[in-house]
Tab-separated table of C-alpha atoms in Angstrom:
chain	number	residue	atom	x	y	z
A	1	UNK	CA	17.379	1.207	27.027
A	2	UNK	CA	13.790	1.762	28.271
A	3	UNK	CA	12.861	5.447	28.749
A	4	UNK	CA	11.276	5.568	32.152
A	5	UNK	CA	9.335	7.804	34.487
A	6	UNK	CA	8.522	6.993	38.586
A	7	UNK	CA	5.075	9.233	39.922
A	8	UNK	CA	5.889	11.866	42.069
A	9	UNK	CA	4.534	11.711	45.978
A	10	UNK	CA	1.163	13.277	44.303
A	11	UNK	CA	-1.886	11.365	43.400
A	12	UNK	CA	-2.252	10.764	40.073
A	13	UNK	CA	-5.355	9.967	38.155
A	14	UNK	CA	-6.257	6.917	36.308
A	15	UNK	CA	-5.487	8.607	32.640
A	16	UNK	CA	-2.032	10.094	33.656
A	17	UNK	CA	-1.115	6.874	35.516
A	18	UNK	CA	-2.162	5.254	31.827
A	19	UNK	CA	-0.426	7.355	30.056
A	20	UNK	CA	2.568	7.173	32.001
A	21	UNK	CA	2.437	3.377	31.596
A	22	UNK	CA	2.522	3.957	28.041
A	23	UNK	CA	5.708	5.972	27.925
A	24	UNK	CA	7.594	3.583	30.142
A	25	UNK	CA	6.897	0.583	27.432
A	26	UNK	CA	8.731	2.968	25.210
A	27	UNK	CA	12.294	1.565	24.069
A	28	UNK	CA	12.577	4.173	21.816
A	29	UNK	CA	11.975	8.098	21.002
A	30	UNK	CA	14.252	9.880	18.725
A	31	UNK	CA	12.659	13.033	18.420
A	32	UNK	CA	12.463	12.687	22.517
A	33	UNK	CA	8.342	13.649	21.882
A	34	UNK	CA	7.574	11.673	25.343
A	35	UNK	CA	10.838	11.891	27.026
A	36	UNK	CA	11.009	15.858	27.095
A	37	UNK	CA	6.838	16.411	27.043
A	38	UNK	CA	5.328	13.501	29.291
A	39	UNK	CA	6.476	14.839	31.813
A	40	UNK	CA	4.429	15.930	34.973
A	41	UNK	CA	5.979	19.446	35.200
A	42	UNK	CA	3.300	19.825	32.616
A	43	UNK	CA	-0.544	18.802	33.044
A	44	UNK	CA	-1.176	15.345	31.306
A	45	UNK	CA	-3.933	16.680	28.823
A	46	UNK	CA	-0.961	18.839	26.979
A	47	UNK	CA	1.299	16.143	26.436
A	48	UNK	CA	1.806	15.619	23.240
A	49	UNK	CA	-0.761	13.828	21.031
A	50	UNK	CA	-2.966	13.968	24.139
A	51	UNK	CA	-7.028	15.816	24.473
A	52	UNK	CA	-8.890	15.453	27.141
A	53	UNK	CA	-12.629	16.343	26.923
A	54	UNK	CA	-14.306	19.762	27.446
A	55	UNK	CA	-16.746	18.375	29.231
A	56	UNK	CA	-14.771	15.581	31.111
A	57	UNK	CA	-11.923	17.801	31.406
A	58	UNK	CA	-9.350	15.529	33.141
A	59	UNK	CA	-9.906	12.551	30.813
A	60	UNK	CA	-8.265	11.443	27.700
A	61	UNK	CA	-10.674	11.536	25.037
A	62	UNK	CA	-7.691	11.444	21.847
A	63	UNK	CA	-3.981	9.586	21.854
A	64	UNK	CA	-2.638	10.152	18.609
A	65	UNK	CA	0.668	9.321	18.165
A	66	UNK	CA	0.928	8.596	14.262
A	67	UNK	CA	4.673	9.090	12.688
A	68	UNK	CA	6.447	9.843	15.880
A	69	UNK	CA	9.062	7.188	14.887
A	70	UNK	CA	8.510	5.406	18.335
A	71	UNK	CA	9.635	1.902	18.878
A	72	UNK	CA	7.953	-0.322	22.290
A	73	UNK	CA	5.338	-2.415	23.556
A	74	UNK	CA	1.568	-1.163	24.000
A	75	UNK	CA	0.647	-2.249	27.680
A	76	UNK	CA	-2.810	-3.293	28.996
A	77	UNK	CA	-3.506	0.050	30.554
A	78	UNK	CA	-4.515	1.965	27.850
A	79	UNK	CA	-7.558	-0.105	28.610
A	80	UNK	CA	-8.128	2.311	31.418
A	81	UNK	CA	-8.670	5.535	29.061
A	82	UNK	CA	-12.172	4.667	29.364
A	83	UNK	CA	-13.107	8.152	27.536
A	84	UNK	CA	-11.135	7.458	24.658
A	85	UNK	CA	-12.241	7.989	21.014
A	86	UNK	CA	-9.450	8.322	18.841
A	87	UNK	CA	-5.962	5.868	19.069
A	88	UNK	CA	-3.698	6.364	16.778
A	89	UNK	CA	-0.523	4.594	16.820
A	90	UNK	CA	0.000	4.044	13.200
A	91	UNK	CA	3.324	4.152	11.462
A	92	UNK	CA	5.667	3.193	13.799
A	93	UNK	CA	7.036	0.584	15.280
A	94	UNK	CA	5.251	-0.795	17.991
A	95	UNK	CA	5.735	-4.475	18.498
A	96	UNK	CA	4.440	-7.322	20.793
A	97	UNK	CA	1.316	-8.447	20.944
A	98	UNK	CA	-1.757	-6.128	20.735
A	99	UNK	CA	-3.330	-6.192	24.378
A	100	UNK	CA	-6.774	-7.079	24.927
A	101	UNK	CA	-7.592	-4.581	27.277
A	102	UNK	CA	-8.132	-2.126	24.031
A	103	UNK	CA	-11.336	-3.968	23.625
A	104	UNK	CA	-12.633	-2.182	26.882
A	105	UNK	CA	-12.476	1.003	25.189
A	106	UNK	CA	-16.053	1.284	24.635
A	107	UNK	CA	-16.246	4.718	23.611
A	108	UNK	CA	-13.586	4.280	20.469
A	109	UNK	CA	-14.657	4.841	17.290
A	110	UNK	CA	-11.215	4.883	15.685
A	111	UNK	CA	-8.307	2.679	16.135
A	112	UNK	CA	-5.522	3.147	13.815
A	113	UNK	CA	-2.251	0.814	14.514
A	114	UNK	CA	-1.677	0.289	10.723
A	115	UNK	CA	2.624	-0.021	9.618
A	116	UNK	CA	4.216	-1.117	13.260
A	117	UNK	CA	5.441	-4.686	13.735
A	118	UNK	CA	2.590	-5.972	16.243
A	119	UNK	CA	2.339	-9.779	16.389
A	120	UNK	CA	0.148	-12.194	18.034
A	121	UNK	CA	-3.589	-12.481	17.166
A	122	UNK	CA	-6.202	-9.978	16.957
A	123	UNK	CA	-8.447	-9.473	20.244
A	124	UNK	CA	-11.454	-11.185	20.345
A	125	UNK	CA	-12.581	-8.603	22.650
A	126	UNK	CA	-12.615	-6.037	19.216
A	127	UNK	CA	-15.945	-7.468	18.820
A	128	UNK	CA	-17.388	-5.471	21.492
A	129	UNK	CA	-15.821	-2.058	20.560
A	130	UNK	CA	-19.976	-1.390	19.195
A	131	UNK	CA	-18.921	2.489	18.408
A	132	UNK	CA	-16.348	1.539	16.164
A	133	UNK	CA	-16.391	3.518	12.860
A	134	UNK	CA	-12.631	2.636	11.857
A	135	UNK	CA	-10.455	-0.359	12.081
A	136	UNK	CA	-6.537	-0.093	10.938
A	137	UNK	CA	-4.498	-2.960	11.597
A	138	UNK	CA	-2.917	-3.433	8.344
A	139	UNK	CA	0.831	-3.910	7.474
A	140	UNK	CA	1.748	-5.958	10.868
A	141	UNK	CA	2.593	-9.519	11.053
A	142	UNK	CA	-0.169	-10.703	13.118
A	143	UNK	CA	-1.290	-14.364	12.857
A	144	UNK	CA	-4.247	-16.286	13.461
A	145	UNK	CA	-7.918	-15.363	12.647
A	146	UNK	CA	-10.092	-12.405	12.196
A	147	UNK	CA	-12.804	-12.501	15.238
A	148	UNK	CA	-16.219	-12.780	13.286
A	149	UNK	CA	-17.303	-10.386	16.311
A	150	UNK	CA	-16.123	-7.685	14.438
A	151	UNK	CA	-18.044	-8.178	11.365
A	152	UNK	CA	-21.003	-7.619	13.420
A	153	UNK	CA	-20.254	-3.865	15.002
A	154	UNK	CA	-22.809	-2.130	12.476
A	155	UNK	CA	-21.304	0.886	12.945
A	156	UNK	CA	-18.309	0.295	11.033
A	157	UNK	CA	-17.525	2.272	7.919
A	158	UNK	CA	-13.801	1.554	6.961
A	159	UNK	CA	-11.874	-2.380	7.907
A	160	UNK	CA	-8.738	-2.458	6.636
A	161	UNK	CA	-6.561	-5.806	7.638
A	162	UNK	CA	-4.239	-5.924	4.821
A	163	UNK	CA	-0.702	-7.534	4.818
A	164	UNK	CA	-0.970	-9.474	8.031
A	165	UNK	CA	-0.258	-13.204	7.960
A	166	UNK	CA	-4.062	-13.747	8.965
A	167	UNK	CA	-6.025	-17.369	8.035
A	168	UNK	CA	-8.902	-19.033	8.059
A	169	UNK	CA	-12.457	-17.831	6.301
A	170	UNK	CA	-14.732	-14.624	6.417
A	171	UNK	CA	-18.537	-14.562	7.007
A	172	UNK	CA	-20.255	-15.769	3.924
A	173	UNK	CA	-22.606	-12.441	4.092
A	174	UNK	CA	-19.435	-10.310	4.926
A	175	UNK	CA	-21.807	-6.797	4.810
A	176	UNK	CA	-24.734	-8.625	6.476
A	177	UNK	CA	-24.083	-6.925	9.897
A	178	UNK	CA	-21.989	-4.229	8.504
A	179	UNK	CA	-24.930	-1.350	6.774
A	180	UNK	CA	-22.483	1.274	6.835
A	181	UNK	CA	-19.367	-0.158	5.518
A	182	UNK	CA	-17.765	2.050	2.837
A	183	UNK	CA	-13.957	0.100	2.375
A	184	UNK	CA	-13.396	-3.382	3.527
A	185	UNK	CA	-9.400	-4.576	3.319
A	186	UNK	CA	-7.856	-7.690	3.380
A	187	UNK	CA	-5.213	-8.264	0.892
A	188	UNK	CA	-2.351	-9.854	1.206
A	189	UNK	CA	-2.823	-12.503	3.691
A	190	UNK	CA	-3.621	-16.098	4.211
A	191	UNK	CA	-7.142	-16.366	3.938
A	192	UNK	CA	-9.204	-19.533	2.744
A	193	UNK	CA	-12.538	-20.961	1.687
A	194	UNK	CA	-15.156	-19.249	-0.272
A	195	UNK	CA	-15.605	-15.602	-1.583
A	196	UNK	CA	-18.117	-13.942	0.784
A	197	UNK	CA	-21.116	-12.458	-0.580
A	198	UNK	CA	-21.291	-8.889	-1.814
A	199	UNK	CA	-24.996	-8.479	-2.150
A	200	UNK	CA	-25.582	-6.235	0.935
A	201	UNK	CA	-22.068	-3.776	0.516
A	202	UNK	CA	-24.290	-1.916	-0.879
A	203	UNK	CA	-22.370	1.396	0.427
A	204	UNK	CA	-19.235	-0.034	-0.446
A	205	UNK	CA	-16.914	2.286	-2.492
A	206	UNK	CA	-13.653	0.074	-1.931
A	207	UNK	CA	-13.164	-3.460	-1.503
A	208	UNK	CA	-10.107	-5.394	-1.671
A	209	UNK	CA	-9.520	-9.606	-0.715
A	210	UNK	CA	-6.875	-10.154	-3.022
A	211	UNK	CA	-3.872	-12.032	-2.740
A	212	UNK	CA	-5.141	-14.601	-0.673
A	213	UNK	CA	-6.073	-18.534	-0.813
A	214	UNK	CA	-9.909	-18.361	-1.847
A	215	UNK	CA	-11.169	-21.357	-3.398
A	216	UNK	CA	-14.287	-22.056	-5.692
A	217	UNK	CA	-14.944	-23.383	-8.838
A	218	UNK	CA	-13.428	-21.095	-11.947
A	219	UNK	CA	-16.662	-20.199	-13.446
A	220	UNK	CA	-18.052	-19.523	-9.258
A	221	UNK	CA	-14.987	-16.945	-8.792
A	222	UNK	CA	-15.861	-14.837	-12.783
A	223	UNK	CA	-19.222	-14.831	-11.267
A	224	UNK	CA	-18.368	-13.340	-8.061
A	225	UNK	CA	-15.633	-11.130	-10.201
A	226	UNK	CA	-18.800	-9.647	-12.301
A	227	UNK	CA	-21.176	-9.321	-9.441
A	228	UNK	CA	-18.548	-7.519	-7.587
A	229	UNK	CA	-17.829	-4.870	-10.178
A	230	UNK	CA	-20.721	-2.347	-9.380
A	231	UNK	CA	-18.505	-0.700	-7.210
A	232	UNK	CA	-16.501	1.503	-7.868
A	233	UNK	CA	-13.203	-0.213	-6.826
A	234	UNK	CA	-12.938	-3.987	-6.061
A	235	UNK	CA	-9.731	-6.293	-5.671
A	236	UNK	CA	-11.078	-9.758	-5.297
A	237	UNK	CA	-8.989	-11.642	-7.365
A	238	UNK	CA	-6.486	-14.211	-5.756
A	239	UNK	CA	-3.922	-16.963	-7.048
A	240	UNK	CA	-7.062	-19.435	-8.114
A	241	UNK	CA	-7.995	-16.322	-10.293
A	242	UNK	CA	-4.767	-16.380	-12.454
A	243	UNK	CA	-5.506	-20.126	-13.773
A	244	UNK	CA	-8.475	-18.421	-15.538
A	245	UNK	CA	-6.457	-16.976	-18.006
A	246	UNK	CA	-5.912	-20.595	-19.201
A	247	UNK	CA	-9.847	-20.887	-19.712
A	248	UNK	CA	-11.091	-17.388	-20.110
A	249	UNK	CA	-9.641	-15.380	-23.425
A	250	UNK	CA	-7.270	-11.992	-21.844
A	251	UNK	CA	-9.282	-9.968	-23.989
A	252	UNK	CA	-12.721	-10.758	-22.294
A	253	UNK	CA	-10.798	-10.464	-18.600
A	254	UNK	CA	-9.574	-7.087	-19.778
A	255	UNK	CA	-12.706	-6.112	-21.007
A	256	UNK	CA	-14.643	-2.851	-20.736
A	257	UNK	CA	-17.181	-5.297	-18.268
A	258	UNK	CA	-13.544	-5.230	-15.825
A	259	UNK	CA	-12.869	-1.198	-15.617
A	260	UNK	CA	-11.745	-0.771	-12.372
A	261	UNK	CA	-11.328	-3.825	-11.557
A	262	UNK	CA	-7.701	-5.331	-10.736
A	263	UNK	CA	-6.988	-8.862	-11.533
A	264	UNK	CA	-4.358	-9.927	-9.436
A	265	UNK	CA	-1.872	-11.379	-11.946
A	266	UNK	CA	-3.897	-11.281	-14.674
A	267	UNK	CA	-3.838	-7.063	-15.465
């Protein structure tokens, strides 16, 4: 049963009539955080997991609803929190498809709907969110590919698209656009063709491709497997990498040259 709300005979602004959207896509609350709060007996901007701005004070500048055990749909007016800077849906269990109106957010710089059960394909319209400085999308089951848009929002430091059900390739120069980046996630999918280039990550700290369907040559994919282990934490290797234990002795793969470095399969 759908927990809704109806607007009283006052005018409501944009954000509240947003937010109010929100909470009637909600199918379920258990710790009744919306039902009881969202209410308009109290202003909007102290609902809960609501800020406005201090300078903007009537507009929502944070929704951050992480672990609230909440079960729904996200509908296409949150695209008209045009303030908003932080979204955090994370560990729930949102499901549907993730609108595209989110892409009109141009003031977010973090987006955080990591562990729900959204489907469908990621927004091409992501690729204009220019402010972003973190993407969270991992542990859904959404299909389809990753918008190369997004590789080019330079102000990106942490991606993170593991355990999705995502295909096709990445940019061959995955840091070319992406100065900033400092983790870059994308295990446990169904990505294909060649292992990007890691020459300009050079801020990298984390990055992980594993368990996927890269191809390449054996000696092409060691190669990539040494350049890559300058940084301080790198899962790269996929199913091809395992056959390499066929060519490649165990004790050079487990090497000193491979600290820190996980071999999917192999280690």
């Amino acid at each position: 049963m759908e927990i809704t709300s109806t607007a009283s005979s006052y005018n409501i602004s944009t954000d509240e009539s947003a937010l109010l959207a929100i909470k009637n896509r909600i199918t379920s609350d258990p710790n009744n955080l919306l039902l009881n709060n969202w209410t308009q007996a109290t202003p909007f901007c102290n609902w809960y997991g609501v800020t406005c701005g201090t300078r903007h004070t009537t507009r929502v500048t944070s929704l951050r609803l992480l672990s609230t055990a909440l079960s729904g749909t996200i509908p296409k007016e949150i695209g008209s929190l045009s303030f908003l800077v932080f979204l955090e849906f994370g560990n729930n269990s949102f499901q549907g498809d993730i609108p595209q109106e989110i892409g009109f957010l141009r003031q977010l710089r973090h987006l955080s709907l990591q562990f729900n059960e959204l489907t469908g394909l990621i927004p091409q319209s992501f690729g204009s969110l220019g402010r972003l400085r973190l993407l969270d999308l991992s542990n859904n089951n959404l299909v389809g590919t990753i918008p190369f848009s997004i590789f080019n929002i330079s102000s990106l430091r942490v991606i993170d698209f593991n355990d999705n059900q995502l295909h096709g390739t990445l940019p061959m120069d995955i840091c070319g656009n992406l100065p900033r980046v400092l983790g870059l996630s994308a295990s446990s999918n169904q990505l294909g063709g060649e292992l990007p280039s890691l020459s300009k990550c050079t801020q990298a700290i984390y990055i992980s491709l594993s368990r996927n369907q890269f191809t390449g040559k054996k000696i092409e994919l060691l190669l990539w497997c040494l350049l890559a282990i300058s940084l301080p934490c790198v899962e790269a290797c996929d199913g091809s990498c395992r056959s390499m234990q066929e060519v490649y002795p165990r004790k050079l793969v487990t090497s000193q040259y491979f600290k820190g470095y996980i071999w999917d399969g192999i280690i």
